[in-house]
Coordinates of N, CA and C in Angstrom, one line a residue:
M1 N -18.3 -2.5 13.5 CA -17.3 -3.3 12.8 C -16.8 -4.4 13.7
S2 N -16.7 -5.6 13.2 CA -16.2 -6.7 14.0 C -14.7 -6.8 13.8
E3 N -14.0 -7.0 14.9 CA -12.6 -7.2 14.8 C -12.2 -8.6 14.3
K4 N -11.2 -8.7 13.5 CA -10.8 -10.0 12.9 C -10.3 -10.8 14.0
K5 N -10.6 -12.1 14.0 CA -10.2 -13.0 15.0 C -8.8 -13.5 14.7
I6 N -7.9 -13.6 15.7 CA -6.6 -14.1 15.5 C -6.7 -15.6 15.3
H7 N -6.0 -16.1 14.2 CA -6.0 -17.5 13.8 C -5.1 -18.3 14.8
E8 N -5.5 -19.5 15.0 CA -4.7 -20.4 15.9 C -3.3 -20.6 15.4
D9 N -3.0 -20.4 14.1 CA -1.7 -20.5 13.5 C -0.8 -19.3 13.9
Q10 N -1.3 -18.4 14.7 CA -0.5 -17.3 15.2 C 0.8 -17.9 16.0
K11 N 0.6 -19.1 16.4 CA 1.7 -19.8 17.1 C 3.0 -19.9 16.3
Y12 N 2.8 -19.9 14.9 CA 4.0 -19.9 14.1 C 4.7 -18.6 14.1
I13 N 3.9 -17.5 14.1 CA 4.5 -16.1 14.1 C 5.2 -16.0 15.5
D14 N 4.5 -16.3 16.6 CA 5.1 -16.2 17.9 C 6.4 -17.0 18.1
G15 N 6.4 -18.2 17.5 CA 7.5 -19.1 17.5 C 8.7 -18.5 16.8
L16 N 8.4 -17.9 15.6 CA 9.5 -17.2 14.9 C 10.1 -16.0 15.8
L17 N 9.2 -15.3 16.4 CA 9.6 -14.1 17.2 C 10.5 -14.6 18.4
K18 N 10.2 -15.8 18.9 CA 11.0 -16.3 20.1 C 12.1 -17.2 19.7
N19 N 12.3 -17.3 18.3 CA 13.4 -18.1 17.8 C 13.3 -19.5 18.3
N20 N 12.1 -20.0 18.4 CA 11.8 -21.4 18.9 C 12.1 -22.4 17.8
S21 N 13.2 -23.2 18.0 CA 13.7 -24.1 17.0 C 12.6 -25.2 16.7
F22 N 11.8 -25.6 17.6 CA 10.8 -26.6 17.4 C 9.7 -26.0 16.4
V23 N 9.3 -24.8 16.6 CA 8.3 -24.1 15.7 C 8.9 -23.9 14.3
I24 N 10.2 -23.4 14.3 CA 10.8 -23.2 13.0 C 11.0 -24.5 12.2
Q25 N 11.3 -25.5 12.9 CA 11.4 -26.9 12.2 C 10.1 -27.3 11.7
A26 N 9.0 -27.0 12.5 CA 7.7 -27.4 12.0 C 7.3 -26.6 10.8
I27 N 7.7 -25.4 10.7 CA 7.4 -24.6 9.5 C 8.2 -25.2 8.3
Y28 N 9.4 -25.6 8.5 CA 10.2 -26.2 7.4 C 9.6 -27.6 7.0
D29 N 9.1 -28.3 8.0 CA 8.5 -29.7 7.7 C 7.2 -29.6 7.0
K30 N 6.3 -28.7 7.5 CA 4.9 -28.6 7.0 C 4.7 -27.7 5.8
F31 N 5.4 -26.6 5.7 CA 5.1 -25.6 4.7 C 6.1 -25.4 3.6
V32 N 7.4 -25.7 3.9 CA 8.4 -25.4 2.9 C 8.4 -26.3 1.7
P33 N 8.0 -27.6 1.9 CA 8.0 -28.5 0.7 C 7.1 -28.0 -0.4
K34 N 5.9 -27.4 -0.1 CA 5.0 -26.9 -1.0 C 5.6 -25.8 -1.8
V35 N 6.4 -24.9 -1.1 CA 7.0 -23.8 -1.8 C 8.1 -24.3 -2.7
V36 N 8.9 -25.2 -2.2 CA 10.0 -25.8 -3.1 C 9.4 -26.4 -4.3
N37 N 8.4 -27.2 -4.2 CA 7.8 -27.8 -5.4 C 7.2 -26.7 -6.3
Y38 N 6.6 -25.7 -5.8 CA 6.1 -24.6 -6.7 C 7.2 -23.9 -7.4
I39 N 8.2 -23.6 -6.8 CA 9.3 -22.9 -7.4 C 10.0 -23.7 -8.4
K40 N 10.2 -25.0 -8.1 CA 10.8 -26.0 -9.1 C 10.0 -26.1 -10.3
Q41 N 8.6 -26.1 -10.1 CA 7.7 -26.2 -11.3 C 7.7 -24.9 -12.1
N42 N 8.2 -23.9 -11.6 CA 8.1 -22.6 -12.2 C 9.5 -22.0 -12.5
S43 N 10.4 -22.7 -13.1 CA 11.7 -22.3 -13.6 C 12.7 -22.1 -12.5
G44 N 12.5 -22.6 -11.3 CA 13.5 -22.4 -10.3 C 14.2 -23.7 -9.8
S45 N 15.2 -23.5 -8.9 CA 15.9 -24.6 -8.4 C 15.6 -24.7 -6.9
R46 N 16.1 -25.8 -6.3 CA 15.9 -26.0 -4.9 C 16.6 -24.9 -4.1
D47 N 17.8 -24.6 -4.5 CA 18.5 -23.5 -3.8 C 17.8 -22.2 -3.9
Q48 N 17.3 -21.9 -5.1 CA 16.5 -20.6 -5.2 C 15.3 -20.7 -4.3
A49 N 14.6 -21.8 -4.2 CA 13.5 -21.9 -3.3 C 13.9 -21.7 -1.9
Q50 N 15.0 -22.2 -1.4 CA 15.5 -22.1 -0.1 C 15.8 -20.6 0.2
D51 N 16.3 -19.9 -0.8 CA 16.6 -18.4 -0.6 C 15.3 -17.7 -0.4
V52 N 14.3 -18.0 -1.2 CA 13.0 -17.4 -1.1 C 12.4 -17.6 0.2
V53 N 12.4 -18.9 0.7 CA 11.9 -19.2 2.0 C 12.6 -18.4 3.1
Q54 N 13.9 -18.4 3.1 CA 14.7 -17.6 4.1 C 14.3 -16.1 4.1
D55 N 14.2 -15.6 2.9 CA 13.9 -14.2 2.7 C 12.5 -13.9 3.3
T56 N 11.6 -14.8 3.0 CA 10.2 -14.6 3.4 C 10.1 -14.7 5.0
L57 N 10.8 -15.7 5.6 CA 10.8 -15.8 7.0 C 11.4 -14.6 7.7
V58 N 12.4 -14.0 7.1 CA 13.0 -12.8 7.7 C 12.0 -11.6 7.6
T59 N 11.3 -11.5 6.5 CA 10.3 -10.5 6.3 C 9.2 -10.6 7.3
I60 N 8.7 -11.9 7.5 CA 7.6 -12.1 8.5 C 8.1 -11.8 9.9
Y61 N 9.3 -12.2 10.2 CA 9.9 -11.9 11.5 C 9.9 -10.4 11.7
N62 N 10.4 -9.7 10.7 CA 10.6 -8.2 10.9 C 9.2 -7.5 11.0
Q63 N 8.2 -8.0 10.2 CA 6.9 -7.3 10.4 C 6.3 -7.7 11.7
A64 N 6.5 -8.9 12.2 CA 5.9 -9.3 13.5 C 6.6 -8.5 14.6
S65 N 7.9 -8.3 14.6 CA 8.6 -7.7 15.6 C 8.4 -6.1 15.6
E66 N 8.3 -5.6 14.4 CA 8.2 -4.1 14.3 C 6.7 -3.6 14.2
K67 N 5.9 -4.4 13.7 CA 4.5 -4.0 13.5 C 3.5 -4.8 14.2
G68 N 3.9 -5.8 15.0 CA 3.0 -6.6 15.8 C 2.0 -7.5 14.9
L69 N 2.5 -8.1 13.9 CA 1.7 -8.9 13.0 C 0.8 -9.9 13.7
K70 N -0.5 -9.8 13.4 CA -1.4 -10.8 13.9 C -2.0 -11.6 12.8
L71 N -1.9 -12.9 12.8 CA -2.4 -13.7 11.7 C -3.9 -13.9 11.9
T72 N -4.6 -13.6 10.8 CA -6.1 -13.8 10.8 C -6.5 -14.9 9.8
C73 N -5.5 -15.6 9.3 CA -5.8 -16.7 8.3 C -4.8 -17.8 8.6
P74 N -4.9 -18.9 7.9 CA -4.0 -20.0 8.1 C -2.6 -19.6 7.7
F75 N -1.6 -20.0 8.4 CA -0.2 -19.7 8.1 C 0.2 -20.2 6.8
D76 N -0.3 -21.4 6.4 CA 0.1 -22.1 5.2 C -0.2 -21.1 4.0
A77 N -1.5 -20.6 3.9 CA -1.9 -19.7 2.8 C -1.1 -18.5 2.8
Y78 N -0.9 -17.9 3.9 CA -0.1 -16.6 4.1 C 1.3 -16.8 3.6
F79 N 2.0 -17.8 4.2 CA 3.4 -18.1 3.9 C 3.6 -18.4 2.4
F80 N 2.7 -19.3 1.8 CA 2.8 -19.6 0.4 C 2.6 -18.4 -0.5
L81 N 1.6 -17.6 -0.2 CA 1.4 -16.4 -1.0 C 2.7 -15.4 -1.0
L82 N 3.2 -15.3 0.2 CA 4.4 -14.4 0.3 C 5.6 -15.0 -0.5
C83 N 5.8 -16.3 -0.4 CA 6.9 -16.9 -1.1 C 6.6 -16.8 -2.7
K84 N 5.4 -17.0 -3.0 CA 5.0 -16.9 -4.4 C 5.3 -15.5 -5.0
R85 N 4.9 -14.5 -4.2 CA 5.1 -13.1 -4.6 C 6.6 -12.9 -4.8
K86 N 7.4 -13.3 -3.8 CA 8.9 -13.1 -3.9 C 9.5 -13.8 -5.1
W87 N 9.0 -15.0 -5.4 CA 9.5 -15.8 -6.5 C 9.1 -15.0 -7.9
L88 N 7.9 -14.5 -7.9 CA 7.5 -13.8 -9.1 C 8.4 -12.6 -9.3
N89 N 8.7 -11.9 -8.2 CA 9.7 -10.7 -8.3 C 11.0 -11.1 -8.8
V90 N 11.5 -12.3 -8.3 CA 12.8 -12.8 -8.8 C 12.8 -13.1 -10.3
L91 N 11.7 -13.7 -10.7 CA 11.6 -14.1 -12.2 C 11.5 -12.8 -13.0
K92 N 10.8 -11.8 -12.5 CA 10.6 -10.5 -13.3 C 11.9 -9.8 -13.4
K93 N 12.8 -9.9 -12.3 CA 14.0 -9.2 -12.3 C 15.1 -9.8 -13.2
T94 N 14.9 -11.2 -13.3 CA 16.0 -11.9 -14.1 C 15.6 -12.3 -15.5
S95 N 14.4 -11.8 -15.9 CA 13.9 -12.2 -17.2 C 13.3 -11.0 -17.9
N96 N 13.6 -10.9 -19.2 CA 13.0 -9.8 -20.0 C 11.7 -10.3 -20.6
K97 N 11.5 -11.6 -20.5 CA 10.3 -12.2 -21.2 C 9.2 -12.1 -20.2
E98 N 7.9 -12.3 -20.7 CA 6.8 -12.3 -19.8 C 6.8 -13.6 -19.0
V99 N 6.4 -13.5 -17.8 CA 6.5 -14.7 -16.9 C 5.2 -15.5 -17.0
T100 N 5.3 -16.8 -17.2 CA 4.2 -17.7 -17.1 C 4.3 -18.6 -15.9
I101 N 3.3 -18.7 -15.2 CA 3.3 -19.4 -13.9 C 2.3 -20.6 -14.0
N102 N 2.8 -21.7 -13.4 CA 1.9 -22.9 -13.3 C 1.0 -22.6 -12.1
E103 N -0.3 -22.5 -12.3 CA -1.2 -22.1 -11.2 C -1.9 -23.3 -10.6
E104 N -1.3 -24.5 -10.7 CA -2.0 -25.7 -10.1 C -2.1 -25.6 -8.6
V105 N -1.2 -24.9 -8.0 CA -1.2 -24.8 -6.5 C -1.9 -23.5 -6.2
L106 N -3.1 -23.5 -5.8 CA -3.8 -22.3 -5.5 C -4.0 -22.2 -4.0
S107 N -4.0 -21.0 -3.5 CA -4.3 -20.8 -2.0 C -5.6 -20.1 -1.9
K108 N -6.2 -20.3 -0.8 CA -7.5 -19.8 -0.5 C -7.5 -18.6 0.5
G109 N -8.6 -17.8 0.3 CA -8.8 -16.8 1.4 C -8.3 -15.4 1.0
D110 N -9.3 -14.5 1.1 CA -9.0 -13.1 0.9 C -8.1 -12.5 2.0
E111 N -8.3 -13.0 3.2 CA -7.4 -12.5 4.4 C -6.0 -12.9 4.1
A112 N -5.7 -14.1 3.6 CA -4.4 -14.5 3.3 C -3.7 -13.6 2.3
Q113 N -4.5 -13.3 1.2 CA -4.1 -12.4 0.2 C -3.7 -11.0 0.7
E114 N -4.6 -10.5 1.6 CA -4.5 -9.2 2.1 C -3.2 -9.1 3.1
L115 N -3.1 -10.1 3.9 CA -1.9 -10.2 4.8 C -0.6 -10.3 4.0
A116 N -0.7 -11.2 3.0 CA 0.6 -11.4 2.2 C 0.9 -10.1 1.5
F117 N -0.1 -9.4 1.0 CA 0.2 -8.1 0.3 C 0.8 -7.1 1.3
E118 N 0.2 -7.0 2.4 CA 0.8 -6.1 3.4 C 2.2 -6.4 3.8
T119 N 2.5 -7.7 4.0 CA 3.8 -8.1 4.4 C 4.8 -7.9 3.3
S120 N 4.4 -8.2 2.0 CA 5.4 -8.0 0.9 C 5.7 -6.5 0.7
V121 N 4.7 -5.7 0.9 CA 4.9 -4.2 0.7 C 5.8 -3.8 1.9
F122 N 5.6 -4.3 3.1 CA 6.4 -4.0 4.2 C 7.9 -4.3 3.9
G123 N 8.1 -5.5 3.4 CA 9.5 -6.0 3.0 C 10.1 -5.1 1.9
E124 N 9.3 -4.7 0.9 CA 9.8 -3.9 -0.1 C 10.2 -2.5 0.4
K125 N 9.4 -2.0 1.3 CA 9.7 -0.7 1.9 C 11.0 -0.8 2.7
Q126 N 11.2 -1.8 3.5 CA 12.4 -2.1 4.3 C 13.6 -2.1 3.3
A127 N 13.5 -2.8 2.2 CA 14.6 -3.0 1.3 C 14.9 -1.6 0.7
L128 N 13.9 -0.8 0.3 CA 14.2 0.5 -0.2 C 14.9 1.4 0.8
F129 N 14.4 1.4 2.0 CA 15.0 2.1 3.1 C 16.5 1.7 3.2
A130 N 16.8 0.4 3.3 CA 18.1 -0.1 3.4 C 19.0 0.3 2.3
E131 N 18.5 0.3 1.1 CA 19.2 0.7 -0.1 C 19.6 2.1 -0.1
M132 N 18.7 3.0 0.3 CA 18.9 4.4 0.3 C 19.8 4.8 1.5
F133 N 19.7 4.1 2.6 CA 20.5 4.3 3.8 C 22.0 4.1 3.4
E134 N 22.2 3.1 2.5 CA 23.6 2.8 2.1 C 24.2 4.0 1.2
K135 N 23.3 4.8 0.7 CA 23.8 5.9 -0.2 C 24.2 7.1 0.7
L136 N 23.8 7.1 1.9 CA 24.2 8.2 2.8 C 25.7 8.1 3.1
G137 N 26.3 9.2 3.5 CA 27.7 9.2 3.8 C 28.0 8.4 5.1
N138 N 29.2 8.1 5.4 CA 29.5 7.3 6.6 C 29.1 8.0 7.9
A139 N 29.3 9.3 7.9 CA 29.0 10.1 9.2 C 27.5 10.0 9.4
C140 N 26.7 10.2 8.4 CA 25.3 10.1 8.6 C 24.9 8.7 9.0
Q141 N 25.4 7.7 8.4 CA 25.1 6.3 8.7 C 25.4 6.0 10.2
D142 N 26.7 6.4 10.6 CA 27.1 6.2 12.0 C 26.2 6.9 13.0
L143 N 25.8 8.1 12.7 CA 24.9 8.9 13.6 C 23.5 8.2 13.7
L144 N 23.0 7.9 12.5 CA 21.6 7.3 12.5 C 21.6 5.9 13.2
K145 N 22.7 5.1 12.9 CA 22.7 3.8 13.6 C 22.8 4.0 15.1
A146 N 23.6 5.0 15.5 CA 23.6 5.2 17.0 C 22.3 5.6 17.6
T147 N 21.6 6.5 16.8 CA 20.2 6.9 17.3 C 19.2 5.8 17.3
F148 N 19.4 4.7 16.4 CA 18.5 3.6 16.4 C 18.8 2.7 17.7
K149 N 20.0 2.7 18.1 CA 20.4 1.9 19.3 C 20.2 2.6 20.6
I150 N 20.6 3.9 20.6 CA 20.6 4.7 21.8 C 19.5 5.7 21.7
K151 N 18.6 5.8 22.6 CA 17.4 6.7 22.5 C 17.8 8.1 23.0
S152 N 18.7 8.3 23.9 CA 19.1 9.6 24.4 C 20.1 10.3 23.4
M153 N 19.8 11.5 22.9 CA 20.7 12.2 22.1 C 21.9 12.6 22.8
E154 N 21.8 12.8 24.1 CA 23.0 13.2 24.9 C 24.0 12.0 24.8
E155 N 23.5 10.8 25.0 CA 24.4 9.6 24.9 C 24.9 9.4 23.5
V156 N 24.1 9.7 22.5 CA 24.6 9.5 21.1 C 25.7 10.5 20.9
A157 N 25.5 11.7 21.3 CA 26.6 12.7 21.1 C 27.9 12.3 21.8
A158 N 27.7 11.8 23.0 CA 28.9 11.4 23.8 C 29.6 10.2 23.1
S159 N 28.8 9.3 22.6 CA 29.4 8.1 22.0 C 30.2 8.4 20.7
L160 N 29.8 9.5 20.0 CA 30.4 10.0 18.8 C 31.4 11.1 18.9
N161 N 31.6 11.5 20.2 CA 32.5 12.6 20.5 C 32.2 13.9 19.8
V162 N 30.9 14.2 19.8 CA 30.4 15.5 19.3 C 29.5 16.2 20.3
T163 N 29.2 17.4 20.1 CA 28.4 18.1 21.0 C 26.9 17.7 20.8
Y164 N 26.1 17.9 21.8 CA 24.7 17.6 21.7 C 24.0 18.4 20.6
A165 N 24.3 19.7 20.5 CA 23.7 20.5 19.5 C 24.1 20.0 18.1
Y166 N 25.3 19.7 17.9 CA 25.8 19.2 16.6 C 25.1 17.9 16.3
A167 N 25.0 17.0 17.2 CA 24.3 15.7 17.0 C 22.9 15.9 16.6
R168 N 22.2 16.8 17.3 CA 20.8 17.0 16.9 C 20.6 17.6 15.5
K169 N 21.5 18.6 15.2 CA 21.4 19.2 13.9 C 21.8 18.3 12.8
K170 N 22.8 17.5 13.0 CA 23.3 16.5 12.0 C 22.3 15.4 11.8
K171 N 21.6 15.0 12.9 CA 20.6 14.0 12.8 C 19.4 14.5 11.9
S172 N 19.0 15.7 12.1 CA 17.9 16.3 11.3 C 18.3 16.4 9.9
L173 N 19.5 16.8 9.6 CA 20.0 16.9 8.2 C 20.1 15.5 7.5
C174 N 20.6 14.5 8.3 CA 20.7 13.1 7.8 C 19.3 12.5 7.5
I175 N 18.4 12.7 8.4 CA 17.0 12.2 8.2 C 16.4 12.9 6.9
G176 N 16.6 14.2 6.8 CA 16.2 14.9 5.6 C 16.8 14.3 4.4
K177 N 18.0 14.1 4.3 CA 18.7 13.5 3.2 C 18.1 12.1 2.8
L178 N 18.0 11.3 3.9 CA 17.5 9.9 3.7 C 16.0 10.0 3.1
T179 N 15.2 10.9 3.7 CA 13.9 11.0 3.2 C 13.9 11.5 1.7
E180 N 14.7 12.4 1.4 CA 14.8 12.9 0.0 C 15.2 11.8 -0.9
L181 N 16.2 10.9 -0.5 CA 16.6 9.8 -1.4 C 15.5 8.8 -1.6
V182 N 14.8 8.5 -0.5 CA 13.7 7.6 -0.6 C 12.6 8.1 -1.5
R183 N 12.2 9.4 -1.4 CA 11.1 10.0 -2.2 C 11.5 10.1 -3.6
E184 N 12.8 10.3 -3.9 CA 13.2 10.4 -5.3 C 13.4 9.1 -6.0
S185 N 13.3 8.0 -5.3 CA 13.5 6.7 -5.9 C 12.2 6.3 -6.7
P186 N 12.4 5.8 -7.9 CA 11.2 5.3 -8.7 C 10.4 4.3 -7.9
K187 N 11.0 3.5 -7.0 CA 10.3 2.5 -6.3 C 9.3 3.1 -5.3
F188 N 9.7 4.3 -4.8 CA 8.8 5.0 -3.8 C 7.4 5.3 -4.4
N189 N 7.4 5.7 -5.7 CA 6.2 6.0 -6.4 C 5.3 4.8 -6.6
Q190 N 5.9 3.6 -6.7 CA 5.1 2.4 -6.8 C 4.3 2.1 -5.6
F191 N 4.8 2.5 -4.4 CA 4.0 2.3 -3.2 C 2.8 3.2 -3.1
N192 N 2.9 4.3 -3.7 CA 1.8 5.3 -3.6 C 0.7 5.2 -4.7
N193 N 1.0 4.2 -5.6 CA 0.0 4.0 -6.7 C -0.9 2.8 -6.4

């Protein structure tokens, strides 16, 4: 099997990760106008388009930082597909009618489709996790947030003024509850189909 070659547009992903203002401005100059036009042609406003762009950039950043995203297609196609998917989701949530989309702006490449799909699923999983995390009690939230920041359970226990044994047991129970909430969510089943 041949390994996919990293596209030269990986520079945009790397620039986002480094919070490079020059690269971020280049993304806004080169790629955002196409998204804004697409959304405006499909029942949206400029403000809604900017929201979709922001949300997409955050999703890309999160996947790059957490999963080491490597771009194997042009950034333009990848970014546009992600924004398009997010906009379709917005339309579906806000309308009971069937959604009709103007498909004059087409993007090319199976790799872009595949990467966009992976990133959008990643973003949806993150959103589901965050939504279920909010349903946990404050004690569980505080404990899990502490374990995300501090790797040593001894330090976590000390920071929360509880014993090490209690912190370990409580963490296990909290993760169990969070897992249960996620699995019981109707959205979870959509990921497995």
